[in-house]
Short mmCIF file of C-alpha atoms in Angstrom, two decimals:
data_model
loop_
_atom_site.label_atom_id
_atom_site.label_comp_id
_atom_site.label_asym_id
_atom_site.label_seq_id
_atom_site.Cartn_x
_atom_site.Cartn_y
_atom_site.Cartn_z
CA UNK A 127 -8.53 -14.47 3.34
CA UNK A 128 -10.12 -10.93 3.34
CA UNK A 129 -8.84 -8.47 0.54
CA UNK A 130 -10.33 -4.74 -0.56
CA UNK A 131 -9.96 -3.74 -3.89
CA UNK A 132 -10.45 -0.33 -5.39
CA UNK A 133 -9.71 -0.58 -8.65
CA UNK A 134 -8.72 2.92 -9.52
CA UNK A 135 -5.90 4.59 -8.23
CA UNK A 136 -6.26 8.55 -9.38
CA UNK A 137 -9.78 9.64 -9.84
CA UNK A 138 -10.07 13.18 -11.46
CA UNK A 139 -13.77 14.84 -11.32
CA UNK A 140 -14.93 18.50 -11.81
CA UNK A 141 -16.38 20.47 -9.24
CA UNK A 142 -20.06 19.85 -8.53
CA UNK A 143 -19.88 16.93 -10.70
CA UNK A 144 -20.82 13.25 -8.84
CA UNK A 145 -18.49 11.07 -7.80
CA UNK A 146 -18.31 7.50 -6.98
CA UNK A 147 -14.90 5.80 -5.76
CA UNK A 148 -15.48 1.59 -5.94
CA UNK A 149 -14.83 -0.56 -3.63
CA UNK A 150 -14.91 -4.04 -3.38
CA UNK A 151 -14.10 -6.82 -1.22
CA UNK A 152 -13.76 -10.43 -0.20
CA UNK A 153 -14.85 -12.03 3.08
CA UNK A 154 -16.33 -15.33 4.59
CA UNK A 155 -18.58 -13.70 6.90
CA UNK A 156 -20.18 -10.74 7.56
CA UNK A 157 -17.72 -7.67 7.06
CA UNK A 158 -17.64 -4.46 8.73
CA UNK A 159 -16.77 -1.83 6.09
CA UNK A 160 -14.87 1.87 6.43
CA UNK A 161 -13.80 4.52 4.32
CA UNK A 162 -11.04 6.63 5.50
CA UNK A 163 -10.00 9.77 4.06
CA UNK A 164 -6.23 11.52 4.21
CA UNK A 165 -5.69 14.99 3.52
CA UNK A 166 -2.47 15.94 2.46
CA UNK A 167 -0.14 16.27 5.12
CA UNK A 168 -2.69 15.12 7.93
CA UNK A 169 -3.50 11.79 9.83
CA UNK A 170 -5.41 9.24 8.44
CA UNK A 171 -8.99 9.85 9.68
CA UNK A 172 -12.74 8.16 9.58
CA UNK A 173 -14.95 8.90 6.84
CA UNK A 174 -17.76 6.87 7.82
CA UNK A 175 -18.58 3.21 8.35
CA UNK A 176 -21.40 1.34 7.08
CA UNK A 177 -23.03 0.05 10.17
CA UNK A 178 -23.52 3.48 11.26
CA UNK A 179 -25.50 4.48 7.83
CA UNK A 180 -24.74 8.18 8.30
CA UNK A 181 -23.29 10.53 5.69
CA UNK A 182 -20.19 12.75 6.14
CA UNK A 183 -19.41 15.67 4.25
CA UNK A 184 -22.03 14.81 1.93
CA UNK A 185 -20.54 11.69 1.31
CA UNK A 186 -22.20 8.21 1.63
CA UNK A 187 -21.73 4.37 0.86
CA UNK A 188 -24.21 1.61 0.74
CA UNK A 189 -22.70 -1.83 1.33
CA UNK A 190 -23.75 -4.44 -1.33
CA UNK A 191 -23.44 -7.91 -0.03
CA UNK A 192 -24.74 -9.40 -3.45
CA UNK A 193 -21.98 -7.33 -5.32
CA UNK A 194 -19.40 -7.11 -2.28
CA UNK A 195 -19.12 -3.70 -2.90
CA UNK A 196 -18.49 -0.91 -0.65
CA UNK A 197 -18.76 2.00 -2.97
CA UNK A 198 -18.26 5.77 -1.62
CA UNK A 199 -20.55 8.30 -3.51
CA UNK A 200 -21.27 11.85 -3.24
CA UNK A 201 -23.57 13.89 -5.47
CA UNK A 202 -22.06 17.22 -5.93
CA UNK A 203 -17.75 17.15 -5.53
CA UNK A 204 -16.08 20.06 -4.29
CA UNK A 205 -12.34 20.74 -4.35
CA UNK A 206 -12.31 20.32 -0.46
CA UNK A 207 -12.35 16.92 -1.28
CA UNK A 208 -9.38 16.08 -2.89
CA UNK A 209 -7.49 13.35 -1.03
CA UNK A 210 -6.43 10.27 -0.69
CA UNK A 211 -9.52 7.88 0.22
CA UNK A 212 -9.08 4.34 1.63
CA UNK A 213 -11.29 1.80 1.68
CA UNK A 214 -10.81 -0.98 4.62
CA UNK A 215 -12.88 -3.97 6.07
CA UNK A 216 -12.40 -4.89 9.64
CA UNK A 217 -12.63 -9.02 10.50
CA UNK A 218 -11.41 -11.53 12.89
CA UNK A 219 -9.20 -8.65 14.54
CA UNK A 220 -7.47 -7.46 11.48
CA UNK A 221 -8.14 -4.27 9.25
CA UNK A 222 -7.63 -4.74 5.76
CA UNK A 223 -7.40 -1.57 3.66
CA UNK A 224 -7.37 -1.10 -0.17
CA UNK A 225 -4.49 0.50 -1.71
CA UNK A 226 -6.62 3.97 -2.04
CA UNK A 227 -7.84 6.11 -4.31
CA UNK A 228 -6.70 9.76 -5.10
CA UNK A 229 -9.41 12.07 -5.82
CA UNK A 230 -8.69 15.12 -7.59
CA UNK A 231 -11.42 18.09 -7.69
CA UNK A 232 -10.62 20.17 -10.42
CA UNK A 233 -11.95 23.53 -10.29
CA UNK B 21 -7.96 13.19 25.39
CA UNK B 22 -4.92 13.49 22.87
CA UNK B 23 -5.73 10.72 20.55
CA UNK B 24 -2.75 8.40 19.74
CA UNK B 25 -0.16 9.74 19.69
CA UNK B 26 3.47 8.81 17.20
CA UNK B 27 6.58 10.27 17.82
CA UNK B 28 8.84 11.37 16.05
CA UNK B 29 6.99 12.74 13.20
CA UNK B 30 9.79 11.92 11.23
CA UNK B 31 13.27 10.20 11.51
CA UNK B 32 16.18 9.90 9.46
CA UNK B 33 18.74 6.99 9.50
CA UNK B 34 21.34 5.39 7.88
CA UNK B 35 21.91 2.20 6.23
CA UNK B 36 22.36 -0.11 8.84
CA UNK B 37 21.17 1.62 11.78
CA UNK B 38 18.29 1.01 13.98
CA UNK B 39 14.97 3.01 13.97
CA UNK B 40 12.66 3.12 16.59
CA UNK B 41 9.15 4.38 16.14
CA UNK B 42 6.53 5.28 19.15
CA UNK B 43 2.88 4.78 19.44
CA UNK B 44 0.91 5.77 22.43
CA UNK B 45 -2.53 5.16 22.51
CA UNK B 46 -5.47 6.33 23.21
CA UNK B 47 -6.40 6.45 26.98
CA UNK B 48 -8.33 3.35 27.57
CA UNK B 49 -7.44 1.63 24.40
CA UNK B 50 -5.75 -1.66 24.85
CA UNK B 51 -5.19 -2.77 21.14
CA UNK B 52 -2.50 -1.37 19.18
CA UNK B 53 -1.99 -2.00 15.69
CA UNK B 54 1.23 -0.90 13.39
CA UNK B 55 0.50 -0.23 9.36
CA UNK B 56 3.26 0.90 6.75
CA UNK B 57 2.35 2.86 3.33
CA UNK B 58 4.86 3.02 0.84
CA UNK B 59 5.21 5.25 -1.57
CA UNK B 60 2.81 4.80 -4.56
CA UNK B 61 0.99 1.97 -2.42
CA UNK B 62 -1.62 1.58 0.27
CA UNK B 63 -1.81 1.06 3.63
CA UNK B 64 -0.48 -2.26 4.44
CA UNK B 65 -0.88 -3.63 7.84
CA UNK B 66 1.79 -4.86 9.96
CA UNK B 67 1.16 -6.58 13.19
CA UNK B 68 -1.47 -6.21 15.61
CA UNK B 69 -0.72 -6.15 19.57
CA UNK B 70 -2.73 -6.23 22.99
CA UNK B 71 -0.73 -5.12 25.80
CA UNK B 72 1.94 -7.77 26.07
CA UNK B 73 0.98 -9.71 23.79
CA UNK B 74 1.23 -10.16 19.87
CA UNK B 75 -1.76 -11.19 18.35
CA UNK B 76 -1.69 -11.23 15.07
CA UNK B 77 2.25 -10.31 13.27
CA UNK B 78 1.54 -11.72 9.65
CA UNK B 79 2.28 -8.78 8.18
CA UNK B 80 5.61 -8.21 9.55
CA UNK B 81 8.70 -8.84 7.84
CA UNK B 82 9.93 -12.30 8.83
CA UNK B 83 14.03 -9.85 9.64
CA UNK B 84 14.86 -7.01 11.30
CA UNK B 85 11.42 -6.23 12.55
CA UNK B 86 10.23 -6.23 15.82
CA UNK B 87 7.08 -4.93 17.87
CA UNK B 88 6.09 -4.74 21.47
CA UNK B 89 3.43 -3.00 23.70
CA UNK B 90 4.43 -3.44 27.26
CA UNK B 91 2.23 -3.15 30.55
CA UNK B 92 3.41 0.49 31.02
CA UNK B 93 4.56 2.47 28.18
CA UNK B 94 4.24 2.89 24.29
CA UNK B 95 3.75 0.66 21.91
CA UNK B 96 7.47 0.34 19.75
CA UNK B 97 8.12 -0.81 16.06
CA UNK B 98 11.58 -1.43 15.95
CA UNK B 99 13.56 -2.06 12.50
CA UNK B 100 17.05 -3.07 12.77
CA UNK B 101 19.49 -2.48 10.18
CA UNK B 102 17.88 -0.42 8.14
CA UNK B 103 17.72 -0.15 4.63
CA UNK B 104 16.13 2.24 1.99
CA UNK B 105 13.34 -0.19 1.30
CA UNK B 106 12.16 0.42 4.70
CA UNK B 107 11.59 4.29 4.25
CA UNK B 108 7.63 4.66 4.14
CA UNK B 109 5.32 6.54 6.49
CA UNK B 110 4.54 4.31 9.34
CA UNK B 111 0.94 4.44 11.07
CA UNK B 112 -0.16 3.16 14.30
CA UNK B 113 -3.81 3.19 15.19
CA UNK B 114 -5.38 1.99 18.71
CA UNK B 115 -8.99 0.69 19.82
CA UNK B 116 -10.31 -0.58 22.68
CA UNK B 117 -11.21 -3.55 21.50
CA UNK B 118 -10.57 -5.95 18.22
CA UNK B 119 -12.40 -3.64 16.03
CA UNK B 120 -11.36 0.10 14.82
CA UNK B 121 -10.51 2.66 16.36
CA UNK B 122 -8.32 6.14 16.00
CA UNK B 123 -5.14 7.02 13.85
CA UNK B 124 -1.95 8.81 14.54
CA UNK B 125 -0.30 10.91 12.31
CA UNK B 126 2.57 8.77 11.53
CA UNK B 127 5.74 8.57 11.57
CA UNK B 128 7.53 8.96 8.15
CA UNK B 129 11.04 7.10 8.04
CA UNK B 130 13.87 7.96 5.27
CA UNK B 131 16.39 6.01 5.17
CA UNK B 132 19.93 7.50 3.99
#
């Protein structure tokens, strides 16, 4: 069975301070790993994906099979960011997502 | 292109009535799949559909709940007999193939 954890549920950080939302998962293979971000009152929308190794809004994730982790970082938060972040691994045809993360950038 | 597309945005029923929610995908996008977020939870994900055919439903309540994507047409998530347990925001996404693809905005139904 495939499951994504993220262990915390509100995240509260200070603007320009680093953040780091966790992630973690379980698979018997080799996953393919997203982060999806919701601003209030909008879609659901890519972040990035970690086969694609780019970085979005200054944000970036390494995937760590060793620690089946999936964790999204970003050095310097800004209150832009606040939302609702979801992490999700894709396998045999099925997206799995975490039960998210809400980041709050406090001014 | 428009993206997928869920209408309505939101839809208000009764106790007992039936609720139909919309998903059109993306032009060229053959996979359809149907997620639910309650309140205080995550995105939790439903069934998974190919035109015609269901592919994967084991998220889907075993009662009341029904899916479909037929040749022409939208995708539908039908609930019958509604109650206030099923009011949550109701996302759709489409690819075209098994992997991801794009979002719609939901669809968020309350249930009176």
């Amino acid at each position: 069975a495939q499951r994504v954890t993220q262990p915390e549920k509100l995240l509260s950080v200070f603007k320009g301070a680093p953040v780091e939302l966790k992630c973690n998962y379980s698979y018997s293979g080799s996953p393919e790993l997203f982060w999806y971000v919701q601003y209030s009152r909008q879609r659901l929308q890519l972040l990035l994906r970690h086969i694609s190794r780019e970085s979005i809004k200054g944000f970036t994730a390494d995937l760590n099979k060793g620690e089946t982790s999936f964790h999204l970082k970003k050095p310097f938060a800004q209150e832009e960011d606040s939302a609702m972040y979801y992490c999700a691994l894709s396998g045999r045809g099925q997206l799995t997502f975490g039960s998210g993360t809400q980041l709050t950038v406090l001014p | 292109n428009a993206g997928v597309m869920q209408n309505p945005r939101h839809l208000v029923r009764r106790r007992g009535q039936e609720a139909r929610l919309r998903c059109s995908p993306m032009k060229g996008h053959s996979h359809v799949y149907w997620y639910r977020q309650l309140p205080e939870e995550g995105l939790k994900f439903m069934v998974y559909l190919q035109k015609e055919n269901i592919i994967d439903e084991s998220g889907m309540p075993k009662e009341r709940f029904s899916a479909e994507f037929p040749k022409e047409g939208p995708s539908i998530l039908r609930i019958q007999q509604v109650v206030r347990g099923d009011s949550a925001a109701y996302f759709c996404a489409s690819s075209p193939d098994s992997r991801m693809g794009a979002f719609g905005s939901g669809t968020q139904l309350s249930v009176l």
